[in-house]
Short mmCIF file of C-alpha atoms in Angstrom, two decimals:
data_model
loop_
_atom_site.label_atom_id
_atom_site.label_comp_id
_atom_site.label_asym_id
_atom_site.label_seq_id
_atom_site.Cartn_x
_atom_site.Cartn_y
_atom_site.Cartn_z
CA MET A 1 23.30 -19.74 -9.25
CA ASN A 2 26.69 -19.55 -7.09
CA ALA A 3 25.28 -20.17 -3.67
CA MET A 4 28.01 -17.87 -2.25
CA ARG A 5 27.31 -14.77 -4.29
CA GLN A 6 24.64 -12.62 -2.94
CA PRO A 7 21.88 -12.14 -5.54
CA ALA A 8 21.19 -8.50 -6.82
CA VAL A 9 17.27 -8.99 -6.17
CA SER A 10 15.35 -11.94 -4.10
CA VAL A 11 11.58 -11.88 -5.64
CA LEU A 12 9.46 -13.35 -3.35
CA VAL A 13 6.06 -15.16 -4.73
CA PRO A 14 3.66 -16.12 -1.89
CA ILE A 15 1.20 -19.25 -3.61
CA TYR A 16 -2.03 -20.55 -2.46
CA ASN A 17 -4.40 -22.11 -5.07
CA VAL A 18 -3.51 -19.72 -7.89
CA GLU A 19 -2.84 -22.67 -10.36
CA LYS A 20 -5.12 -20.62 -13.23
CA TYR A 21 -2.59 -17.45 -13.17
CA LEU A 22 0.32 -18.86 -11.85
CA ARG A 23 2.02 -19.77 -15.34
CA GLN A 24 1.66 -16.35 -16.56
CA CYS A 25 3.07 -14.92 -13.38
CA LEU A 26 6.07 -17.09 -13.43
CA ASP A 27 6.90 -16.73 -16.93
CA SER A 28 7.23 -12.94 -16.45
CA ILE A 29 9.43 -13.10 -13.61
CA VAL A 30 11.94 -15.73 -15.11
CA GLY A 31 12.00 -13.82 -18.40
CA GLN A 32 13.09 -10.71 -17.11
CA THR A 33 16.03 -8.89 -19.00
CA PHE A 34 17.63 -8.14 -15.51
CA LYS A 35 18.88 -11.92 -14.73
CA ASP A 36 20.49 -11.65 -11.37
CA LEU A 37 17.72 -12.78 -9.61
CA GLU A 38 16.36 -15.47 -6.58
CA ILE A 39 13.05 -16.63 -7.00
CA ILE A 40 11.83 -17.98 -4.00
CA LEU A 41 8.18 -19.49 -4.52
CA ILE A 42 6.69 -20.28 -1.23
CA ASN A 43 3.75 -22.67 -1.50
CA ASP A 44 1.10 -22.21 1.52
CA GLY A 45 -0.05 -25.53 1.41
CA SER A 46 -2.31 -25.02 -1.75
CA LYS A 47 -4.59 -27.52 -2.75
CA ASP A 48 -4.73 -27.56 -6.40
CA GLY A 49 -2.18 -28.29 -8.97
CA SER A 50 -0.34 -25.07 -7.68
CA LEU A 51 2.80 -27.18 -6.49
CA ASP A 52 3.10 -28.95 -9.30
CA ILE A 53 3.74 -26.25 -11.15
CA VAL A 54 6.21 -24.80 -8.81
CA LYS A 55 8.28 -27.82 -9.26
CA GLU A 56 8.12 -27.99 -12.91
CA TYR A 57 9.68 -24.25 -13.32
CA ALA A 58 12.25 -25.15 -10.57
CA ALA A 59 13.47 -28.09 -12.24
CA ARG A 60 14.38 -25.82 -15.35
CA ASP A 61 15.70 -22.62 -13.46
CA ASP A 62 18.07 -22.95 -10.88
CA ARG A 63 17.40 -19.52 -9.51
CA ILE A 64 14.06 -20.60 -8.32
CA LYS A 65 14.57 -21.77 -4.21
CA VAL A 66 10.89 -23.82 -3.48
CA ILE A 67 9.41 -23.49 0.13
CA ASP A 68 6.59 -25.86 0.74
CA LYS A 69 4.86 -26.01 3.84
CA PRO A 70 1.29 -26.04 5.50
CA ASN A 71 -1.36 -23.61 5.23
CA GLU A 72 -0.45 -20.70 7.59
CA GLY A 73 -1.76 -17.26 5.80
CA TYR A 74 -0.47 -14.83 3.98
CA GLY A 75 1.52 -13.17 6.83
CA LYS A 76 3.51 -16.22 8.08
CA THR A 77 4.22 -16.82 4.40
CA MET A 78 5.71 -13.57 3.67
CA ASN A 79 8.16 -13.73 6.78
CA ARG A 80 9.51 -16.84 5.70
CA GLY A 81 10.27 -15.50 2.51
CA LEU A 82 11.75 -12.72 3.85
CA GLU A 83 13.96 -14.67 6.33
CA ALA A 84 14.97 -17.11 3.47
CA ALA A 85 15.90 -14.34 0.92
CA ARG A 86 19.42 -13.39 0.19
CA GLY A 87 19.29 -10.72 -2.02
CA GLU A 88 20.60 -6.83 -1.69
CA TYR A 89 16.99 -5.96 -2.69
CA ILE A 90 13.51 -7.75 -2.20
CA GLY A 91 10.81 -7.44 -4.34
CA ILE A 92 6.77 -9.12 -3.56
CA ILE A 93 5.23 -10.55 -6.44
CA GLU A 94 1.13 -11.56 -5.92
CA SER A 95 0.98 -15.03 -7.65
CA ASP A 96 -2.13 -13.62 -9.68
CA ASP A 97 -0.21 -11.12 -10.93
CA TRP A 98 2.80 -10.33 -13.90
CA VAL A 99 5.52 -7.74 -14.42
CA GLU A 100 6.78 -6.01 -17.36
CA PRO A 101 9.77 -7.86 -18.94
CA ASP A 102 12.21 -4.88 -17.27
CA MET A 103 10.61 -4.23 -14.18
CA TYR A 104 13.87 -5.17 -12.60
CA GLU A 105 15.85 -3.80 -14.62
CA LYS A 106 14.78 -0.56 -13.96
CA LEU A 107 13.70 -0.73 -10.21
CA TYR A 108 17.31 -2.15 -9.37
CA ALA A 109 19.20 0.55 -11.55
CA LEU A 110 16.98 3.37 -9.85
CA ALA A 111 18.12 1.97 -6.37
CA LYS A 112 21.74 1.60 -6.70
CA SER A 113 22.07 4.81 -8.32
CA HIS A 114 20.44 6.44 -5.38
CA ASP A 115 21.28 3.99 -2.90
CA LEU A 116 17.81 3.76 -1.88
CA ASP A 117 15.84 2.32 0.89
CA VAL A 118 12.65 1.64 -1.56
CA VAL A 119 11.88 2.13 -5.08
CA LYS A 120 8.16 2.05 -6.21
CA SER A 121 6.62 2.18 -9.20
CA SER A 122 3.01 2.42 -10.93
CA PHE A 123 1.00 -0.21 -12.01
CA ILE A 124 -1.82 -1.43 -14.57
CA PRO A 125 -4.98 -2.33 -12.93
CA PHE A 126 -6.68 -5.43 -15.18
CA ASN A 127 -10.03 -6.35 -14.48
CA ASP A 128 -10.44 -10.24 -14.61
CA GLN A 129 -13.85 -9.89 -15.36
CA THR A 130 -13.71 -7.61 -18.50
CA GLY A 131 -10.45 -8.52 -19.66
CA ARG A 132 -9.68 -5.02 -20.00
CA ASP A 133 -6.87 -2.66 -18.47
CA GLU A 134 -8.31 0.03 -16.12
CA ARG A 135 -7.06 3.58 -15.52
CA ILE A 136 -3.44 3.74 -14.33
CA PRO A 137 -3.05 5.17 -10.83
CA LYS A 138 -0.63 7.84 -10.73
CA MET A 139 1.33 10.07 -8.17
CA PRO A 140 1.18 13.58 -7.53
CA GLU A 141 4.19 15.62 -9.81
CA CYS A 142 5.62 16.57 -6.41
CA ASP A 143 6.07 13.30 -5.36
CA VAL A 144 7.80 11.30 -8.45
CA GLU A 145 11.35 11.10 -10.00
CA ARG A 146 13.03 12.36 -7.34
CA ILE A 147 14.49 11.05 -3.85
CA ILE A 148 12.16 11.79 -0.70
CA ASN A 149 11.75 10.79 2.83
CA PRO A 150 7.86 9.81 3.29
CA ARG A 151 8.00 11.39 6.86
CA GLN A 152 8.19 14.55 5.11
CA ASN A 153 5.35 13.67 2.73
CA PRO A 154 2.51 12.68 4.07
CA THR A 155 0.23 12.13 1.13
CA ILE A 156 2.69 8.87 0.65
CA PHE A 157 0.63 7.36 3.81
CA TYR A 158 -2.55 7.64 2.28
CA TYR A 159 -2.31 5.75 -0.92
CA GLN A 160 -3.02 2.12 -1.71
CA SER A 161 -0.30 0.12 -0.30
CA CYS A 162 0.45 -1.85 -3.43
CA ILE A 163 3.60 -3.57 -1.89
CA TRP A 164 4.08 -5.80 -4.70
CA SER A 165 5.01 -2.57 -6.85
CA ALA A 166 8.40 -2.23 -5.31
CA ILE A 167 12.03 -3.47 -4.01
CA TYR A 168 13.14 -2.66 -0.77
CA LYS A 169 16.61 -3.21 0.34
CA ARG A 170 16.78 -6.11 2.72
CA ASP A 171 18.87 -4.82 5.39
CA PHE A 172 16.55 -1.50 5.54
CA LEU A 173 13.83 -4.32 6.38
CA ASN A 174 16.01 -6.39 9.17
CA GLU A 175 17.80 -3.45 10.75
CA ASN A 176 14.12 -2.01 11.26
CA GLY A 177 12.26 -4.98 11.84
CA ILE A 178 9.89 -4.89 9.27
CA ARG A 179 7.80 -7.92 9.16
CA PHE A 180 4.29 -8.38 8.44
CA LEU A 181 1.76 -9.43 11.17
CA GLY A 182 1.41 -12.92 10.98
CA SER A 183 -2.45 -13.60 11.63
CA PRO A 184 -4.38 -15.85 10.18
CA GLY A 185 -6.16 -15.10 6.80
CA ALA A 186 -4.65 -12.96 4.10
CA SER A 187 -6.81 -9.71 4.60
CA TYR A 188 -4.64 -6.31 4.75
CA GLN A 189 -1.68 -8.03 5.56
CA ASP A 190 0.43 -5.53 3.48
CA THR A 191 -1.37 -2.51 5.17
CA GLY A 192 0.92 -2.39 8.29
CA PHE A 193 4.28 -3.92 6.11
CA ASN A 194 3.74 -0.68 3.76
CA PHE A 195 3.34 1.60 6.78
CA LYS A 196 6.54 0.40 8.71
CA VAL A 197 8.33 0.98 5.48
CA TRP A 198 7.41 4.34 4.93
CA ALA A 199 7.54 5.49 8.77
CA MET A 200 11.42 4.38 8.71
CA ALA A 201 12.73 4.77 5.52
CA ASP A 202 14.96 7.73 4.58
CA LYS A 203 15.14 7.49 1.03
CA ALA A 204 12.69 6.55 -1.38
CA TYR A 205 11.74 6.96 -4.76
CA PHE A 206 8.75 6.83 -7.23
CA THR A 207 8.34 6.28 -10.68
CA ASN A 208 4.99 6.88 -12.59
CA THR A 209 6.00 4.13 -15.12
CA PRO A 210 4.04 1.16 -14.78
CA LEU A 211 6.08 -1.75 -14.36
CA ILE A 212 3.26 -4.52 -12.81
CA HIS A 213 -0.22 -5.82 -14.05
CA TYR A 214 -2.40 -5.86 -11.19
CA ARG A 215 -5.10 -8.40 -11.30
CA VAL A 216 -8.37 -7.55 -9.76
CA GLY A 217 -11.81 -8.75 -9.77
CA HIS A 218 -11.55 -12.25 -9.66
CA ALA A 219 -13.76 -14.42 -6.97
CA GLY A 220 -10.65 -15.69 -5.34
CA GLN A 221 -9.32 -12.29 -4.01
CA SER A 222 -9.55 -12.83 -0.17
CA VAL A 223 -9.81 -9.33 0.43
CA LYS A 224 -13.52 -9.26 -0.89
CA SER A 225 -14.15 -11.58 2.03
CA LYS A 226 -16.85 -10.14 4.76
CA GLU A 227 -15.69 -12.62 7.13
CA LYS A 228 -12.70 -10.61 7.82
CA VAL A 229 -14.65 -7.83 9.24
CA PHE A 230 -11.96 -6.56 11.55
CA CYS A 231 -8.86 -7.74 9.99
CA VAL A 232 -7.81 -4.53 9.27
CA CYS A 233 -8.20 -3.03 12.81
CA GLU A 234 -5.45 -5.60 13.74
CA GLU A 235 -3.40 -4.47 11.00
CA PHE A 236 -3.59 -0.82 12.62
CA GLU A 237 -3.20 -2.32 16.12
CA GLU A 238 0.26 -3.63 15.02
CA ILE A 239 1.15 -0.75 13.48
CA GLU A 240 0.34 1.07 16.87
CA ARG A 241 2.59 -1.29 18.74
CA TYR A 242 5.47 -0.95 16.25
CA LEU A 243 5.65 3.03 16.78
CA SER A 244 4.67 3.00 20.10
CA SER A 245 7.89 0.95 20.63
CA ARG A 246 9.65 3.66 19.52
CA PRO A 247 8.41 6.48 21.43
CA PRO A 248 9.81 9.84 19.01
CA LEU A 249 8.68 8.02 16.14
CA PHE A 250 4.74 7.62 17.27
CA LYS A 251 5.13 11.53 18.57
CA LYS A 252 6.22 12.39 15.08
CA MET A 253 3.93 9.97 13.26
CA GLU A 254 0.45 9.97 15.35
CA LYS A 255 -1.36 12.35 13.38
CA ILE A 256 -0.34 10.18 10.20
CA PHE A 257 -0.91 7.25 11.82
CA ASN A 258 -4.87 8.16 12.25
CA ARG A 259 -5.39 9.81 8.99
CA ALA A 260 -4.03 6.50 7.25
CA LYS A 261 -6.10 4.46 9.72
CA PHE A 262 -9.33 6.76 8.41
CA HIS A 263 -8.73 6.01 4.97
CA SER A 264 -8.39 2.05 5.26
CA TYR A 265 -11.23 1.73 7.97
CA SER A 266 -13.71 3.99 5.23
CA TRP A 267 -12.71 1.67 2.49
CA ASN A 268 -13.07 -1.71 4.51
CA LEU A 269 -16.46 0.09 5.99
CA GLY A 270 -17.83 0.42 1.93
CA ARG A 271 -17.42 -3.23 1.21
CA LEU A 272 -19.24 -4.48 4.30
CA ASP A 273 -23.46 -4.11 4.66
CA GLY A 274 -25.82 -5.58 7.35
CA GLU A 275 -24.71 -6.49 10.81
CA ASN A 276 -21.40 -6.58 9.70
CA ARG A 277 -21.22 -2.96 8.48
CA ASP A 278 -23.45 -1.95 11.62
CA ALA A 279 -20.62 -3.81 14.29
CA PHE A 280 -17.63 -2.02 11.99
CA LEU A 281 -19.20 1.42 12.55
CA GLN A 282 -19.89 1.31 15.67
CA ARG A 283 -16.14 0.33 16.40
CA MET A 284 -15.00 2.69 13.95
CA GLN A 285 -16.84 5.89 15.50
CA ALA A 286 -15.98 4.95 18.89
CA GLU A 287 -12.56 5.18 17.65
CA PHE A 288 -12.47 8.10 15.76
CA VAL A 289 -14.34 10.13 18.48
CA SER A 290 -11.26 9.79 20.66
CA VAL A 291 -8.71 10.80 18.07
CA MET A 292 -10.83 13.98 17.52
CA LYS A 293 -11.35 15.05 21.42
CA SER A 294 -7.65 14.57 20.92
CA GLY A 295 -6.90 16.40 17.69
CA ALA A 296 -4.56 14.01 16.93
CA ILE A 297 -5.43 13.61 13.27
CA ASP A 298 -3.53 14.95 10.27
CA PHE A 299 -5.87 17.09 7.70
CA THR A 300 -2.82 18.51 5.77
CA GLY A 301 -3.95 18.45 2.23
CA MET A 302 -7.42 17.39 2.54
CA THR A 303 -9.95 19.45 0.87
CA SER A 304 -13.11 21.08 2.57
CA LYS A 305 -15.13 18.49 1.17
CA ASN A 306 -13.37 15.39 2.26
CA ARG A 307 -12.73 16.93 5.97
CA LEU A 308 -16.65 17.32 6.28
CA LYS A 309 -17.03 13.91 5.00
CA PHE A 310 -14.73 12.23 7.85
CA LEU A 311 -16.68 14.22 10.54
CA LYS A 312 -20.00 12.97 9.28
CA ALA A 313 -18.57 9.76 9.48
CA VAL A 314 -17.38 9.89 12.88
CA TYR A 315 -20.39 12.17 13.84
CA PRO A 316 -23.24 10.46 11.93
CA ASN A 317 -26.11 12.06 13.96
CA SER A 318 -24.90 15.62 14.06
CA ASN A 319 -27.88 18.05 12.64
CA TRP A 320 -25.29 20.81 12.57
CA LEU A 321 -23.06 18.98 10.40
CA LYS A 322 -25.87 18.04 8.05
CA ILE A 323 -26.62 21.76 7.70
CA LYS A 324 -23.09 22.50 7.01
CA TYR A 325 -22.85 19.75 4.49
CA MET A 326 -25.55 21.27 2.57
CA LEU A 327 -24.11 24.80 2.68
CA GLY A 328 -20.98 23.28 1.67
CA ASN A 329 -22.11 21.90 -1.73
CA LEU A 330 -23.45 25.65 -2.31
CA THR A 331 -20.16 27.21 -1.49
CA ARG A 332 -18.16 24.89 -3.12
CA TRP A 333 -19.66 26.26 -6.56
CA LEU A 334 -17.70 29.42 -5.92
CA VAL A 335 -14.69 28.15 -3.45
CA LYS A 336 -12.95 24.99 -4.65
CA ASP A 337 -9.90 23.08 -2.96
CA ARG A 338 -7.27 21.05 -4.83
CA LEU A 339 -3.85 19.28 -4.85
CA ARG A 340 -1.80 20.26 -7.18
CA SER A 341 2.06 19.52 -7.71
CA GLY A 342 2.51 19.43 -4.06
CA TYR A 343 0.28 22.35 -2.55
CA MET A 344 -3.03 22.64 -1.82
CA GLU A 345 -4.91 25.68 -3.62
CA THR A 346 -7.88 27.44 -2.61
CA ARG A 347 -9.80 29.39 -5.52
CA ILE A 348 -12.98 31.29 -5.54
CA LEU A 349 -14.76 32.39 -8.75
CA PHE A 350 -15.41 28.67 -9.67
CA GLY A 351 -11.93 28.18 -9.25
CA LEU A 352 -10.80 31.02 -11.42
CA ILE A 353 -8.90 32.90 -8.71
CA PRO A 354 -6.37 31.62 -6.44
CA ILE A 355 -6.51 32.88 -3.29
CA ARG A 356 -4.01 30.68 -1.40
CA LYS A 357 -1.73 28.11 -1.62
CA LYS A 358 -0.08 25.65 1.17
CA SER A 359 2.50 23.16 0.74
CA LEU A 360 1.99 19.49 1.58
CA THR A 361 5.80 19.03 2.89
CA ILE A 362 6.45 18.62 6.19
CA ARG A 363 9.90 19.71 7.30
CA GLY A 364 11.98 18.72 10.12
CA ALA A 365 10.35 15.26 10.43
CA GLU A 366 13.12 13.39 10.36
#
């Protein structure tokens, strides 16, 4: 590749002790139908044979650039890659995943045709234990195959981060100072990056076409580590710092921020047990009691059932909520809330008769 010419897409691959999966990942990238790639492999101090594999691939493909460094953790590793990247757009691929042959051809074509800040696809979860694909997650119809402003579509903030199924305009990331939190370890560092992207993007595009295979269920996944109890809290502290440095943005985003925070905290709570769970739950409740008192949380698009679950998590000892929860279960036999095509619909008589329809799009959230 001509060193002076800007590549269309820089693909960043963070690598740490993944020799078992690395060849499948790299084969899927170098074999792309779209050839105008810069492939940056960042070895974060691997102790297995990963570095030897990286060097082997670099020796036969001049699009590959290798960064070999001591172990620093995922956040600093990704930031090293972002600083080194020269592409017009940047993609991120986890080294235990693999991509469809035409992934970057499709994403780049969309990005260029609409001058997008971000373009994102769906993905195929692959269970490493069963050897089978799982159900493909899909975005609501109202959010896909069109240009959207994420600040006007808050549901975007509540989906799984999956930062690796997208490409990002490099100038957009640099101009807005969007980087990863450089804390040690590798849990949840995509959370802060993902939120910053949606908070700052003016033009995003989602497609429900699955273009990447996301490996789940293998022992090496760092998010499974119970030692990292409060990593998710550090990510939301970083998001709050980022938003607070932009006061008008923070004012508009505070309720969305707290809703996204609750989703992530709830997921983290579900993977913990024993003393770790008790300690995290205590912190979670303390933070969200304050949020509830201030009213700074977005309940847009939340069904009555999920809103009650939220309140039970924040006020677990409330007898009134326990009674309301039981009554709510009876009421939901007759009254049903559901998300559909960008609206929250309320129906009665077992969901047969619609009585209310409310748009989930926020107008004027520029």
